[in-house]
Short mmCIF file of C-alpha atoms and ligand atoms in Angstrom, two decimals:
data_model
loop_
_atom_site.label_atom_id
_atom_site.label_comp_id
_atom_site.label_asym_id
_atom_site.label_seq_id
_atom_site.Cartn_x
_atom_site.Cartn_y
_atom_site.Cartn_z
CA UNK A 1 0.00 0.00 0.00
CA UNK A 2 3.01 2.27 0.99
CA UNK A 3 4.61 1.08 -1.64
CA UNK A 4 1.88 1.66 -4.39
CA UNK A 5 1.23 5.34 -2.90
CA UNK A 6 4.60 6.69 -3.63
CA UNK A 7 5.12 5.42 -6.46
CA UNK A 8 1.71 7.34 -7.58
CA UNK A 9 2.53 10.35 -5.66
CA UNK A 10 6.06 11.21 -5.91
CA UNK A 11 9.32 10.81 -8.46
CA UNK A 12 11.10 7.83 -7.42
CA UNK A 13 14.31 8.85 -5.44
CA UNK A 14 16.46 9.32 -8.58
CA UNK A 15 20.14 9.47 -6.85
CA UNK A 16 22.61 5.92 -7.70
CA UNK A 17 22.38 3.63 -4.99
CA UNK A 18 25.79 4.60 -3.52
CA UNK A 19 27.26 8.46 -3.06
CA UNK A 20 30.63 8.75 -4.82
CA UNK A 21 33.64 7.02 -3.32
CA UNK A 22 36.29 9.91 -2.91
CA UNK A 23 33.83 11.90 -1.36
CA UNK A 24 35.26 13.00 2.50
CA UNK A 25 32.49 11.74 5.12
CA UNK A 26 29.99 14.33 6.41
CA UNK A 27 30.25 12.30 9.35
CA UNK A 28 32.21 9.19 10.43
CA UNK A 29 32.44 7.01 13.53
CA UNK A 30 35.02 4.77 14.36
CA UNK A 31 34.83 2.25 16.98
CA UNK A 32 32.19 3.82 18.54
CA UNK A 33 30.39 2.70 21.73
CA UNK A 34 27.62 3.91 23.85
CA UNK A 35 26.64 1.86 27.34
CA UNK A 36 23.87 2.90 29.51
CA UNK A 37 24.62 1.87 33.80
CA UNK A 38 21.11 1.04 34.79
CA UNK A 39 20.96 1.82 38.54
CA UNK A 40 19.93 -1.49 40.75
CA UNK A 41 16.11 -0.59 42.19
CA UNK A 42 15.20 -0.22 46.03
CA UNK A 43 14.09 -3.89 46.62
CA UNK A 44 17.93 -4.75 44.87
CA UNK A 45 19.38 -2.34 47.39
CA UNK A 46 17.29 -3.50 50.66
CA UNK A 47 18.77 -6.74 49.90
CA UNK A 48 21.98 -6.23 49.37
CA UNK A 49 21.86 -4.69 53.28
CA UNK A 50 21.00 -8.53 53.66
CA UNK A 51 23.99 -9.63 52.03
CA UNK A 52 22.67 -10.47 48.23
CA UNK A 53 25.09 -8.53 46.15
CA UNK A 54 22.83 -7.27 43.62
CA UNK A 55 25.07 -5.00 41.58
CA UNK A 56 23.77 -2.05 38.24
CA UNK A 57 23.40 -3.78 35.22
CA UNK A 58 24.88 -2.10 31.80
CA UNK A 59 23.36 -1.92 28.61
CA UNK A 60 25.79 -1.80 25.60
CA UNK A 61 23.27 0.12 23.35
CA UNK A 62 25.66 0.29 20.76
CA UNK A 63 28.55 -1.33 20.59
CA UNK A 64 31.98 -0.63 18.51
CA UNK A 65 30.71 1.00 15.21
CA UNK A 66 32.11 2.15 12.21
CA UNK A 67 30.53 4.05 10.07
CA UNK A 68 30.77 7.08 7.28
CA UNK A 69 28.23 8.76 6.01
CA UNK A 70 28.86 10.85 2.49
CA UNK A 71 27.78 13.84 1.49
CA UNK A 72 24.08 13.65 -0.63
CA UNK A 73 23.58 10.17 0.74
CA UNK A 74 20.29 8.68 2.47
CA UNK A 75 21.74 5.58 4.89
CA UNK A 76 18.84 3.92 6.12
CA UNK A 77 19.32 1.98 9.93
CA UNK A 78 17.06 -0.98 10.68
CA UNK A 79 16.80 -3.36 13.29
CA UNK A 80 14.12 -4.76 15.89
CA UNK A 81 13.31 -2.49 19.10
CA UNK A 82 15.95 -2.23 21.53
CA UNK A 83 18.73 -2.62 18.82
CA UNK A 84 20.42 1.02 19.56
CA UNK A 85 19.45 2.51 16.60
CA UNK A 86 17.60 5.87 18.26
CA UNK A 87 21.50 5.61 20.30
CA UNK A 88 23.24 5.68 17.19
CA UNK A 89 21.07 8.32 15.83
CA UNK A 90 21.88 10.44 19.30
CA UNK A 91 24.92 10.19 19.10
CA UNK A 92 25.02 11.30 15.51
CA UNK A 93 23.17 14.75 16.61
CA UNK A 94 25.45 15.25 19.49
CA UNK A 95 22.65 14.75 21.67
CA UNK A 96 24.28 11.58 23.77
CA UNK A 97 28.33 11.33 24.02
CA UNK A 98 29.66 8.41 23.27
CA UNK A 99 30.96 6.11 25.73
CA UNK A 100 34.11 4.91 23.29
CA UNK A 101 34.75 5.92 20.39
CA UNK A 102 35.11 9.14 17.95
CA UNK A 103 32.83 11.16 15.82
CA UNK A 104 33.79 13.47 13.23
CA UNK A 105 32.01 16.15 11.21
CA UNK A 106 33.13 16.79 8.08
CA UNK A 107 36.46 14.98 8.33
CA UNK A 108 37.30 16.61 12.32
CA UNK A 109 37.03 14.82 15.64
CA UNK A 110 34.48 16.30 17.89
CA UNK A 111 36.92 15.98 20.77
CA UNK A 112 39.32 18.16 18.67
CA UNK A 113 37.41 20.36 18.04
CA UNK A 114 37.11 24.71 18.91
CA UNK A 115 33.72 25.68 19.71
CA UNK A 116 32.66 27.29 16.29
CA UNK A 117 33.53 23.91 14.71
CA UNK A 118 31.24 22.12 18.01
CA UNK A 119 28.43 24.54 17.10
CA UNK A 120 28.48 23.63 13.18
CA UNK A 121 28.19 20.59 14.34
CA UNK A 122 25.35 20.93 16.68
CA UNK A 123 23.46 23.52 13.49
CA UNK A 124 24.98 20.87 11.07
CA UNK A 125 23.10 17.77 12.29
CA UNK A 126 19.48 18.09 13.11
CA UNK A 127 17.12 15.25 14.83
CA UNK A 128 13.12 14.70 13.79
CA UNK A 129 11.41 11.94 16.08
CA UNK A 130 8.66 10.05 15.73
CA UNK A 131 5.93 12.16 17.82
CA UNK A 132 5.81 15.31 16.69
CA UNK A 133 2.89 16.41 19.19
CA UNK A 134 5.50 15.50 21.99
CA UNK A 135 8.53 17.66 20.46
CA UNK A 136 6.45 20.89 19.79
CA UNK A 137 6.20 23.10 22.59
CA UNK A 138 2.28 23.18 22.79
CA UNK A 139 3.02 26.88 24.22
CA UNK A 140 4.65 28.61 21.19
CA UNK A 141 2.74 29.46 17.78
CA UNK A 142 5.08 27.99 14.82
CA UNK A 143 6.38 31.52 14.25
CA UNK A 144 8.33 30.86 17.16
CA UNK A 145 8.48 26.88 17.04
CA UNK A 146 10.55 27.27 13.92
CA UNK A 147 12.21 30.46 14.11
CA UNK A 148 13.01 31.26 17.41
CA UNK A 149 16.48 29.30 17.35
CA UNK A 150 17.78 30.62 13.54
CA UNK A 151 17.50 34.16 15.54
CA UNK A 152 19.55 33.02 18.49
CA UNK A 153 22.09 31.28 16.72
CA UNK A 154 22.45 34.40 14.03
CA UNK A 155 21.07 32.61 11.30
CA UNK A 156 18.31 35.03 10.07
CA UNK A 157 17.86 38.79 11.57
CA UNK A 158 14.56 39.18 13.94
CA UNK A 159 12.61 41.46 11.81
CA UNK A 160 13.56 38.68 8.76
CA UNK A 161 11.81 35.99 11.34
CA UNK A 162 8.12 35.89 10.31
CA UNK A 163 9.19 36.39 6.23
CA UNK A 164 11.79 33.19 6.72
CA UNK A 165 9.19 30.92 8.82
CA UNK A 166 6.27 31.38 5.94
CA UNK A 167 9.12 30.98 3.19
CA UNK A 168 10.01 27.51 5.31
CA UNK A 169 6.37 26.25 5.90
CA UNK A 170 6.05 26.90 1.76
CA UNK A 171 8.89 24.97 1.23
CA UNK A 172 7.48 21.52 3.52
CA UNK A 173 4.34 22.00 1.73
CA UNK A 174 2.08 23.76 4.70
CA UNK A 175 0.05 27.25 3.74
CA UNK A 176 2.41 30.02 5.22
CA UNK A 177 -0.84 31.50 7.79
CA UNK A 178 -0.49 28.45 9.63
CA UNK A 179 2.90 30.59 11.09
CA UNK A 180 0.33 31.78 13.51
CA UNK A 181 -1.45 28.67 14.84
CA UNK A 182 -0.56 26.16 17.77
CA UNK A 183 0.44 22.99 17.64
CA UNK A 184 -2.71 21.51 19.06
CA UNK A 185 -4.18 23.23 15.81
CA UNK A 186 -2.82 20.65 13.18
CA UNK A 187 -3.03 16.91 12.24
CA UNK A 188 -0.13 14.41 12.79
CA UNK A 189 1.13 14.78 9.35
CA UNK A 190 1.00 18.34 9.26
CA UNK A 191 2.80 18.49 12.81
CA UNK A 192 5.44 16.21 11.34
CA UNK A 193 5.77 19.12 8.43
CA UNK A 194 6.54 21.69 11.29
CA UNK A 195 8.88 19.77 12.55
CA UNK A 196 10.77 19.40 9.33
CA UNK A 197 10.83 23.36 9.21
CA UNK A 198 12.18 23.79 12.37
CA UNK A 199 15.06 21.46 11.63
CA UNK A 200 15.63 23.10 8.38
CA UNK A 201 15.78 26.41 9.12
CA UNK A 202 18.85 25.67 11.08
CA UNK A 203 20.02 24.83 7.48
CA UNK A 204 21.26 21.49 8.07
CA UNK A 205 23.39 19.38 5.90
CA UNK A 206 22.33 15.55 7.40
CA UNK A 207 19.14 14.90 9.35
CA UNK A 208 18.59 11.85 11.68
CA UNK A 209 15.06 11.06 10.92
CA UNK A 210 13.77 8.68 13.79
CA UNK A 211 11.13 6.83 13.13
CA UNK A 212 9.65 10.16 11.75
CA UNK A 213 6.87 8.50 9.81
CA UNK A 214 5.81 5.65 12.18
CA UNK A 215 3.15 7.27 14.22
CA UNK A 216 1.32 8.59 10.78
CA UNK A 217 -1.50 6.73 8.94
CA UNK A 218 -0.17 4.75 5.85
CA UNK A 219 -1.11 7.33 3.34
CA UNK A 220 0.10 10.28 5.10
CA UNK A 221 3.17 8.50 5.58
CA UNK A 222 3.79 8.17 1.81
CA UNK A 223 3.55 11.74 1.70
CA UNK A 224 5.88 12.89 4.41
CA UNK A 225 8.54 10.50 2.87
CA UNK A 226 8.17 11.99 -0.89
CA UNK A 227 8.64 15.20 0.89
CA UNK A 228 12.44 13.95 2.24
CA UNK A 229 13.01 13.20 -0.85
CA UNK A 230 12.12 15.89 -2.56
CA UNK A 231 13.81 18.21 0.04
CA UNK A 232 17.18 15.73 -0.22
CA UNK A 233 17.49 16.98 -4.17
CA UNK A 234 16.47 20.86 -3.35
CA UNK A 235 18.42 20.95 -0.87
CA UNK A 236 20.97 18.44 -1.34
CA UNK A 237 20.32 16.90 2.22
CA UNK A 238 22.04 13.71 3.66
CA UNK A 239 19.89 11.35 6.07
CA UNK A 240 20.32 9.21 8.33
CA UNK A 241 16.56 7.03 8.04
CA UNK A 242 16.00 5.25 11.06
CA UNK A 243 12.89 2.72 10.98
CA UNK A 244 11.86 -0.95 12.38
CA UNK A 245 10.17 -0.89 8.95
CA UNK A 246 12.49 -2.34 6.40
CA UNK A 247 9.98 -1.65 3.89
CA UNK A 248 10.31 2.14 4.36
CA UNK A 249 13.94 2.07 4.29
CA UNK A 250 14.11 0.37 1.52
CA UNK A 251 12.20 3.02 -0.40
CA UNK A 252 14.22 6.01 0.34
CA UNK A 253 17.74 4.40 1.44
CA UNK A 254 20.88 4.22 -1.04
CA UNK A 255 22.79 2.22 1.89
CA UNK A 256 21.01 0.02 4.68
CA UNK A 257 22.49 -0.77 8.07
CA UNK A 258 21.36 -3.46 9.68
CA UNK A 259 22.06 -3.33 13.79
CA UNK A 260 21.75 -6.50 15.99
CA UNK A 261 21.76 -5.93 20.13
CA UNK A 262 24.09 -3.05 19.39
CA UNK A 263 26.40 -3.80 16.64
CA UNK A 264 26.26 -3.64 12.96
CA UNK A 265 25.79 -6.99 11.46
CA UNK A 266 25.42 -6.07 8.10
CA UNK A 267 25.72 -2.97 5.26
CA UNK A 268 24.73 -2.96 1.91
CA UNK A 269 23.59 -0.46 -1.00
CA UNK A 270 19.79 -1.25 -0.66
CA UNK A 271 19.39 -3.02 -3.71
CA UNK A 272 22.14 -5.27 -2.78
CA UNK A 273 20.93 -5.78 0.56
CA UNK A 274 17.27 -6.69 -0.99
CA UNK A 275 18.37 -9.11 -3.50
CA UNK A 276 21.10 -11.08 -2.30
CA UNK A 277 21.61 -10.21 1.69
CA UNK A 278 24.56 -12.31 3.06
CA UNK A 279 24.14 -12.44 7.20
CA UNK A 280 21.19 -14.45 8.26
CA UNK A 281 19.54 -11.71 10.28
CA UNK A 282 19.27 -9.66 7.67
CA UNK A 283 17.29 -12.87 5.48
CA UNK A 284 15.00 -13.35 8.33
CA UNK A 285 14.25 -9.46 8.58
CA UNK A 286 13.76 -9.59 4.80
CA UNK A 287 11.37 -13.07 5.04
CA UNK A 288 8.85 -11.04 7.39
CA UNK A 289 8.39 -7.98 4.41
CA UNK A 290 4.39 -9.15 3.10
CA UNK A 291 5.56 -7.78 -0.55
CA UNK A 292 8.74 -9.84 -1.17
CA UNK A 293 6.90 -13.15 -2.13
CA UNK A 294 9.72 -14.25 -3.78
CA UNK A 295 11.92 -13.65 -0.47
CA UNK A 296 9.62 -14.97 1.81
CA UNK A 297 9.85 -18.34 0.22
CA UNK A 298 13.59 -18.32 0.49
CA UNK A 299 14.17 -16.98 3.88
CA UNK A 300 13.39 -18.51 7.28
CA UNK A 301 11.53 -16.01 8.96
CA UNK A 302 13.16 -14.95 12.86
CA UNK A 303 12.69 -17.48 15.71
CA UNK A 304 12.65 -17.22 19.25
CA UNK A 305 12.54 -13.63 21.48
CA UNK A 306 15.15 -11.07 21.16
CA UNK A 307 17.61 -11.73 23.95
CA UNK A 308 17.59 -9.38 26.83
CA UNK A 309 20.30 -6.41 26.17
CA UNK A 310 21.62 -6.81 29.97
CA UNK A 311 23.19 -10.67 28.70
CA UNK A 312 23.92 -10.63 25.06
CA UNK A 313 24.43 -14.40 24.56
CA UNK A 314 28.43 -14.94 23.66
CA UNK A 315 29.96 -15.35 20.62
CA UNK A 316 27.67 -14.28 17.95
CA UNK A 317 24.80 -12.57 19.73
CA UNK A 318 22.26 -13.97 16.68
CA UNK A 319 23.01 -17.45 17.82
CA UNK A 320 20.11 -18.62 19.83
CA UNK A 321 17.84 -17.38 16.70
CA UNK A 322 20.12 -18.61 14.00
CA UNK A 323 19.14 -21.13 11.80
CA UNK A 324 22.63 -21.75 10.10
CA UNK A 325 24.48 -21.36 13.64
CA UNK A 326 27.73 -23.56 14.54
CA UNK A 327 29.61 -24.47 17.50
CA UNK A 328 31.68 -21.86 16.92
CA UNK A 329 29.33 -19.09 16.88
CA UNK A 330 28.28 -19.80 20.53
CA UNK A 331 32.31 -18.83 21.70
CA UNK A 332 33.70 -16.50 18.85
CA UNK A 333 32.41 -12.99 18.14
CA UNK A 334 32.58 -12.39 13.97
CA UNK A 335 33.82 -9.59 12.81
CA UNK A 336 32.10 -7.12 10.59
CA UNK A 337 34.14 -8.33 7.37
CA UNK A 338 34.20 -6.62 4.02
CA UNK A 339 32.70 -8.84 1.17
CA UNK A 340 32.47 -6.36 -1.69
CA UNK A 341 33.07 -2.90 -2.00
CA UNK A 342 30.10 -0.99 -0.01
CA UNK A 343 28.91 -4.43 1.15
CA UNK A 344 30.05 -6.19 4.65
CA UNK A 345 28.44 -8.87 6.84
CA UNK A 346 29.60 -9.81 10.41
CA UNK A 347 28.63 -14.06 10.05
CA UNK A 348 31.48 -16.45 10.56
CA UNK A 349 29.51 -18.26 6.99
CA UNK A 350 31.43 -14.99 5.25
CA UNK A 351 35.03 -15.81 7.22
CA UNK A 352 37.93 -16.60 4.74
CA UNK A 353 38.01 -20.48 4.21
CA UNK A 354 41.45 -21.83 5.26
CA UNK A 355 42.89 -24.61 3.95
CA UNK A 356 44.99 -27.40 5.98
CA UNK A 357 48.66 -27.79 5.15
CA UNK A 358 49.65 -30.91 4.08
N1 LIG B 401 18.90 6.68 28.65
C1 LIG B 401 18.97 5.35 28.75
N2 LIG B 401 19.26 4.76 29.92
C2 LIG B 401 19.35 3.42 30.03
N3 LIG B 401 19.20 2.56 28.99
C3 LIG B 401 18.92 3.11 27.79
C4 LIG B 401 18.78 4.53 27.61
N4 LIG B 401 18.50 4.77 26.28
C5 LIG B 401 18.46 3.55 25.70
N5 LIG B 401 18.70 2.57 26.60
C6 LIG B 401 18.76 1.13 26.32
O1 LIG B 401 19.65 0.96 25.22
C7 LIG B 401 19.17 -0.04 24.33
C8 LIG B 401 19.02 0.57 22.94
O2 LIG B 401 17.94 1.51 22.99
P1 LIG B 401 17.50 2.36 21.71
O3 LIG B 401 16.41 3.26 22.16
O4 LIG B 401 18.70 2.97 21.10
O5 LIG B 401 16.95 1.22 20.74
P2 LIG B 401 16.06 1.36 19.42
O6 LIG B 401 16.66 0.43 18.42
O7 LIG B 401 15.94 2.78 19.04
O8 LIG B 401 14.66 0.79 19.90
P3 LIG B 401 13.18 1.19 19.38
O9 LIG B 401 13.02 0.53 18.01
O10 LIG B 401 12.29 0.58 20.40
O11 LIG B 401 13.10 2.69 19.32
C9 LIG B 401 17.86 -0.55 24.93
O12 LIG B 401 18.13 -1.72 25.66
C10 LIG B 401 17.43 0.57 25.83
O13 LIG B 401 16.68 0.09 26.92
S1 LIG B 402 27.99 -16.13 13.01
FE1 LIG B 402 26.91 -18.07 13.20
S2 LIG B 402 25.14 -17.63 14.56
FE2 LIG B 402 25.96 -15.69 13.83
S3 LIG B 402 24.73 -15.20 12.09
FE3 LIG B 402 26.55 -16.25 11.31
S4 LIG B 402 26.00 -18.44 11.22
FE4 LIG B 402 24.44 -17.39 12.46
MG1 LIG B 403 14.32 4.08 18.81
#
């Protein structure tokens, strides 16, 4: 149904499936890491006055990941709930540090860098969620929703304010009155619009979308993501498209990352990742998608529950739900191993085959 309405409604995202090469990242991560300490409760605490030696449990939300993102591109993140992928995303926007790790903007460290270059950053990378009723001050008329912080951070003068707000609410498709209504005064869709302004008038060059369409009704959905993509080639915007959906990703991604309890298990251009996915998370995700018949009958689709992010099983952490798994993959991690240019899988099926001396 998605499917069918943007194909009606919009021009099919018409950028190759993978951003030039020599390109320098926007953005890049390297060995990056991000683990929550989640505080023992009362009842833990009253008995460990008795002796029972509770002790705070971490969560690695995301654990030891590469990643570049280039200039024009849309990378699309997928993975089941709990996987880190709104964690990545933070961290992205600057909004969570990381715990290991380093991010860089536009080829510098963050941890390098002076505070103009922090605060290009911080304009540079902007965040849109998934409920855009919960990340609009209810108090504020859009005037001031959207242009309050382009007038703090010296963006646009105050008297251009009200003339750059309308110009922005043209430009995500809303009539440039609404400037002076609430938020209360709009449907989901059209709240989801006002939140696109406000990220772009800080004139961003790569926006984490989180879930941004999820909470919208199937049709309205269709239209908020033909309006990314018709704001990525006006605009020549990057995104980072983060979704449970791998349908949606798969419409308006060039790459797709696909994260496992924390860690990357797999990236591919899309198209490569639809038609001949190599890890066997990745196959299962693809075997639950209604409109790949063809898939479906080739995949197994996921088994079992997703293991609790407190005790990652060892080894590979996909090998309770695995149905090619070996002895091995119960003691030995696998690395996230390049198979082809733009395409790596971290499955100990894709390790180099060694052959015995004679
Ligand atoms: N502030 C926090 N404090 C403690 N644990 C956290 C915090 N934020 C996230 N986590 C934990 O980190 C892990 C990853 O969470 P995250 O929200 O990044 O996953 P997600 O893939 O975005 O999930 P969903 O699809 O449900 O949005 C989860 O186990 C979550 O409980
Ligand atoms: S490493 Fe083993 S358990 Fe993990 S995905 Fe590959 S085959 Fe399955
Ligand atoms: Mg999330």
């Amino acid at each position: 149904m998605l499917e069918q309405l943007m194909t009606e409604t919009a021009p099919v995202n018409a950028t190759p499936s993978t951003a030039p090469p020599a390109a320098t990242p926007l953005l890049q991560l390297r060995g990056v890491s991000k683990r929550f300490v989640q505080d023992i409760d009362l009842a833990a605490r009253i008995a460990n006055l008795l002796g029972a030696g509770h002790r705070a449990s971490v969560v690695h939300a995301v654990a030891d990941v590469d990643l570049e993102i280039l200039p024009g591109e849309v990378i699309g993140v997928v993975g089941e709930s709990g996987c880190g992928k709104s964690t990545l995303g933070r961290v992205i926007a600057g909004i969570t540090p990381p715990t290991d790790g380093s991010v860089s903007f536009l080829g510098k460290p963050v941890a390098a860098m002076d505070a103009a270059e922090r605060r290009a950053w911080g304009l540079g990378v902007q965040m849109i969620f998934q409920n855009p009723m919960a990340s609009l001050n209810p108090r504020l008329r859009v005037l001031d929703i959207v242009g309050e912080a382009p007038v703090v951070h010296g963006l646009v003068k105050a008297a251009q304010k009200a003339v750059y707000v309308e110009a922005l609410l043209h430009q995500v498709g809303l009539d440039p009155a609404y400037a002076q209504r609430y938020p209360h005064q709009f449907s989901g869709g059209q709240r989801q619009r006002i939140g696109i302004a406000r990220a772009l008038a800080l004139k961003p060059r790569l926006i984490v979308c989180d879930e941004a369409v999820a909470a919208l009704d199937v049709s309205i959905q269709a239209q908020v993501l033909n309006l990314f993509l018709s704001l990525r080639r006006e605009l020549a915007l990057t995104y980072l498209f983060i979704s449970h959906n791998l349908g949606v990703v798969g419409h308006v991604s060039d790459r797709v990352v696909v994260m496992y309890l924390g860690r990357i298990v797999e990236v591919a251009p899309t198209a490569t990742l639809f038609s001949a996915p190599r890890h066997p998370y990745t196959r299962a995700l693809l075997s639950e998608l209604p409109t790949l018949e063809r898939t479906r009958r080739t995949y197994l689709p996921i088994q079992g529950e997703l293991p609790s992010p407190l005790a990652p099983p060892p080894g590979c952490a996909f090998h309770p739900r695995c149905p090619q798994a070996m002895p091995r993959c119960k003691v030995e991690a696998p690395v996230l191993r390049s198979l082809r240019p733009g395409h790596a899988s971290a499955c100990h099926l894709d390790d180099p085959v060694t052959l015995p001396t004679t």
